[in-house]
PDB file of C-alpha atoms and ligand atoms in Angstrom:
ATOM      1  CA  MET A 212      22.747  -2.859 170.354  1.00 62.00           C
ATOM      2  CA  ALA A 213      25.340  -4.273 172.627  1.00 74.00           C
ATOM      3  CA  VAL A 214      28.730  -5.006 171.446  1.00 83.00           C
ATOM      4  CA  PHE A 215      30.108  -8.421 171.715  1.00 93.00           C
ATOM      5  CA  LEU A 216      33.890  -9.696 171.485  1.00 96.00           C
ATOM      6  CA  THR A 217      35.593 -12.934 170.786  1.00 96.00           C
ATOM      7  CA  ARG A 218      38.186 -14.041 173.678  1.00 96.00           C
ATOM      8  CA  GLY A 219      40.825 -11.915 171.835  1.00 98.00           C
ATOM      9  CA  GLY A 220      39.169  -8.980 171.939  1.00 97.00           C
ATOM     10  CA  ALA A 221      37.571  -8.925 168.457  1.00 97.00           C
ATOM     11  CA  PRO A 222      34.004  -8.074 167.583  1.00 95.00           C
ATOM     12  CA  TRP A 223      31.796 -10.717 167.422  1.00 94.00           C
ATOM     13  CA  THR A 224      28.576  -9.725 165.597  1.00 94.00           C
ATOM     14  CA  PRO A 225      25.990 -13.170 166.530  1.00 95.00           C
ATOM     15  CA  ALA A 226      23.930 -14.372 163.867  1.00 95.00           C
ATOM     16  CA  TYR A 227      21.217 -15.828 165.799  1.00 97.00           C
ATOM     17  CA  LEU A 228      18.523 -18.401 164.504  1.00 98.00           C
ATOM     18  CA  LEU A 229      15.381 -16.382 163.007  1.00 97.00           C
ATOM     19  CA  SER A 230      13.230 -18.690 161.008  1.00 97.00           C
ATOM     20  CA  ILE A 231      13.527 -22.212 159.124  1.00 98.00           C
ATOM     21  CA  ASP A 232      11.862 -22.526 155.861  1.00 97.00           C
ATOM     22  CA  GLN A 233       9.665 -25.682 156.354  1.00 94.00           C
ATOM     23  CA  THR A 234       8.795 -25.514 152.539  1.00 95.00           C
ATOM     24  CA  LYS A 235      12.744 -26.205 151.861  1.00 97.00           C
ATOM     25  CA  CYS A 236      13.653 -28.098 154.988  1.00 98.00           C
ATOM     26  CA  ILE A 237      14.075 -32.347 154.970  1.00 96.00           C
ATOM     27  CA  GLY A 238      13.990 -32.541 158.586  1.00 95.00           C
ATOM     28  CA  CYS A 239      17.768 -34.180 158.422  1.00 94.00           C
ATOM     29  CA  GLY A 240      18.322 -33.049 161.994  1.00 94.00           C
ATOM     30  CA  ARG A 241      22.393 -31.928 161.307  1.00 96.00           C
ATOM     31  CA  CYS A 242      21.291 -28.387 162.798  1.00 97.00           C
ATOM     32  CA  PHE A 243      19.650 -30.343 165.814  1.00 96.00           C
ATOM     33  CA  LYS A 244      22.796 -32.264 166.459  1.00 95.00           C
ATOM     34  CA  VAL A 245      25.255 -29.639 166.597  1.00 97.00           C
ATOM     35  CA  CYS A 246      23.195 -27.011 168.570  1.00 97.00           C
ATOM     36  CA  SER A 247      24.435 -27.040 172.177  1.00 96.00           C
ATOM     37  CA  ARG A 248      21.155 -24.300 173.176  1.00 97.00           C
ATOM     38  CA  ALA A 249      17.844 -26.453 172.480  1.00 95.00           C
ATOM     39  CA  VAL A 250      16.989 -24.182 170.188  1.00 98.00           C
ATOM     40  CA  MET A 251      15.358 -26.162 167.640  1.00 98.00           C
ATOM     41  CA  SER A 252      12.909 -29.076 167.886  1.00 97.00           C
ATOM     42  CA  LEU A 253      12.213 -31.828 165.113  1.00 97.00           C
ATOM     43  CA  LYS A 254       8.476 -32.314 164.561  1.00 97.00           C
ATOM     44  CA  GLY A 255       6.812 -35.212 162.120  1.00 96.00           C
ATOM     45  CA  VAL A 256       4.102 -33.976 159.749  1.00 96.00           C
ATOM     46  CA  THR A 257       0.882 -35.918 160.014  1.00 95.00           C
ATOM     47  CA  GLU A 258      -1.368 -36.839 157.180  1.00 95.00           C
ATOM     48  CA  ASP A 259      -3.696 -33.983 159.057  1.00 95.00           C
ATOM     49  CA  ASP A 260      -0.938 -31.873 158.517  1.00 93.00           C
ATOM     50  CA  GLU A 261      -0.343 -30.787 162.216  1.00 96.00           C
ATOM     51  CA  LEU A 262       3.202 -31.044 163.755  1.00 96.00           C
ATOM     52  CA  VAL A 263       4.085 -33.413 166.439  1.00 96.00           C
ATOM     53  CA  ASP A 264       7.426 -34.297 168.314  1.00 95.00           C
ATOM     54  CA  ALA A 265       9.356 -36.166 166.209  1.00 95.00           C
ATOM     55  CA  ASP A 266      12.825 -38.530 166.837  1.00 90.00           C
ATOM     56  CA  PRO A 267      16.028 -37.106 165.967  1.00 86.00           C
ATOM     57  CA  ASP A 268      17.509 -40.254 165.525  1.00 85.00           C
ATOM     58  CA  GLY A 269      15.016 -40.910 162.660  1.00 80.00           C
ATOM     59  CA  ASP A 270      13.288 -44.120 164.506  1.00 85.00           C
ATOM     60  CA  ASP A 271       9.916 -43.049 163.695  1.00 87.00           C
ATOM     61  CA  ASP A 272      10.292 -42.129 160.007  1.00 85.00           C
ATOM     62  CA  GLU A 273       7.466 -44.022 158.889  1.00 89.00           C
ATOM     63  CA  GLU A 274       4.684 -42.773 161.282  1.00 91.00           C
ATOM     64  CA  PHE A 275       4.902 -38.836 159.625  1.00 95.00           C
ATOM     65  CA  LEU A 276       4.780 -37.907 155.724  1.00 96.00           C
ATOM     66  CA  ARG A 277       7.865 -35.903 156.392  1.00 95.00           C
ATOM     67  CA  LYS A 278       9.916 -34.440 159.363  1.00 96.00           C
ATOM     68  CA  VAL A 279      10.883 -30.582 159.947  1.00 97.00           C
ATOM     69  CA  MET A 280      12.643 -28.751 161.751  1.00 98.00           C
ATOM     70  CA  VAL A 281      11.096 -25.716 163.652  1.00 98.00           C
ATOM     71  CA  VAL A 282      12.498 -22.474 166.148  1.00 98.00           C
ATOM     72  CA  ALA A 283      11.380 -24.143 169.027  1.00 97.00           C
ATOM     73  CA  ASP A 284      13.003 -21.325 171.750  1.00 97.00           C
ATOM     74  CA  ALA A 285      14.801 -18.661 170.016  1.00 96.00           C
ATOM     75  CA  GLY A 286      15.628 -17.049 172.877  1.00 97.00           C
ATOM     76  CA  ASN A 287      18.517 -19.800 173.391  1.00 97.00           C
ATOM     77  CA  CYS A 288      20.252 -18.857 170.810  1.00 98.00           C
ATOM     78  CA  ILE A 289      23.641 -17.698 171.162  1.00 96.00           C
ATOM     79  CA  GLY A 290      24.342 -16.436 167.329  1.00 96.00           C
ATOM     80  CA  CYS A 291      27.151 -19.040 167.033  1.00 96.00           C
ATOM     81  CA  GLY A 292      26.136 -19.888 163.194  1.00 96.00           C
ATOM     82  CA  ALA A 293      26.995 -23.543 163.616  1.00 97.00           C
ATOM     83  CA  CYS A 294      23.201 -24.484 162.459  1.00 98.00           C
ATOM     84  CA  ALA A 295      23.808 -22.640 159.463  1.00 96.00           C
ATOM     85  CA  ARG A 296      27.149 -24.509 158.472  1.00 96.00           C
ATOM     86  CA  VAL A 297      25.618 -28.034 158.625  1.00 98.00           C
ATOM     87  CA  CYS A 298      22.403 -27.089 156.434  1.00 98.00           C
ATOM     88  CA  PRO A 299      22.182 -28.530 153.382  1.00 97.00           C
ATOM     89  CA  LYS A 300      19.274 -26.814 152.105  1.00 97.00           C
ATOM     90  CA  GLY A 301      20.091 -23.512 152.716  1.00 96.00           C
ATOM     91  CA  CYS A 302      16.937 -23.337 154.649  1.00 96.00           C
ATOM     92  CA  GLN A 303      17.942 -20.891 157.625  1.00 97.00           C
ATOM     93  CA  LYS A 304      17.940 -17.033 158.288  1.00 97.00           C
ATOM     94  CA  HIS A 305      20.302 -15.791 160.590  1.00 97.00           C
ATOM     95  CA  GLY A 306      20.291 -11.870 161.615  1.00 95.00           C
ATOM     96  CA  GLU A 307      21.172  -9.962 164.704  1.00 88.00           C
ATOM     97  CA  ALA A 308      17.844  -9.558 166.180  1.00 76.00           C
TER      98      ALA A 308
HETATM   99  S1  LIG B 166      23.153 -20.290 165.740  1.00 92.37           S
HETATM  100 FE1  LIG B 166      23.993 -22.014 167.283  1.00 92.37          FE
HETATM  101  S2  LIG B 166      22.898 -21.302 168.975  1.00 92.37           S
HETATM  102 FE2  LIG B 166      21.840 -20.227 167.799  1.00 92.37          FE
HETATM  103  S3  LIG B 166      20.173 -22.156 166.947  1.00 92.37           S
HETATM  104 FE3  LIG B 166      21.867 -22.352 165.379  1.00 92.37          FE
HETATM  105  S4  LIG B 166      23.821 -23.927 166.754  1.00 92.37           S
HETATM  106 FE4  LIG B 166      22.348 -23.439 168.215  1.00 92.37          FE
HETATM  107  S1  LIG B 167      20.063 -28.808 158.575  1.00 92.37           S
HETATM  108 FE1  LIG B 167      18.533 -27.985 157.717  1.00 92.37          FE
HETATM  109  S2  LIG B 167      17.434 -29.463 156.174  1.00 92.37           S
HETATM  110 FE2  LIG B 167      18.411 -30.466 157.802  1.00 92.37          FE
HETATM  111  S3  LIG B 167      16.704 -30.283 159.331  1.00 92.37           S
HETATM  112 FE3  LIG B 167      18.157 -28.201 159.938  1.00 92.37          FE
HETATM  113  S4  LIG B 167      17.075 -26.915 158.895  1.00 92.37           S
HETATM  114 FE4  LIG B 167      16.255 -28.785 157.812  1.00 92.37          FE
END
């Protein structure tokens, strides 16, 4: 396990985004907006239960049954934890690997 440090030299343990519980996610997009690393992607759930790309600004809400956030590129995550701070549903799981 690599050892990370803050700018001030204190130990830092990244909290990487591991998963999002789609049964709890309300697709509000808050996590997406605070993430600078293109880790997540907002999807719309169709009547056929398929996930298709959705508009994070909400202009296509009526096209879907609901929206959910998915982990699109986990490898981009730097473990800053910002997404967890803004999630109102506590549906994200973070960890070291
Ligand atoms: S922990 Fe940071 S980098 Fe990773 S998905 Fe959340 S906001 Fe983006
Ligand atoms: S902030 Fe939470 S509830 Fe909102 S889209 Fe992200 S994971 Fe889903």
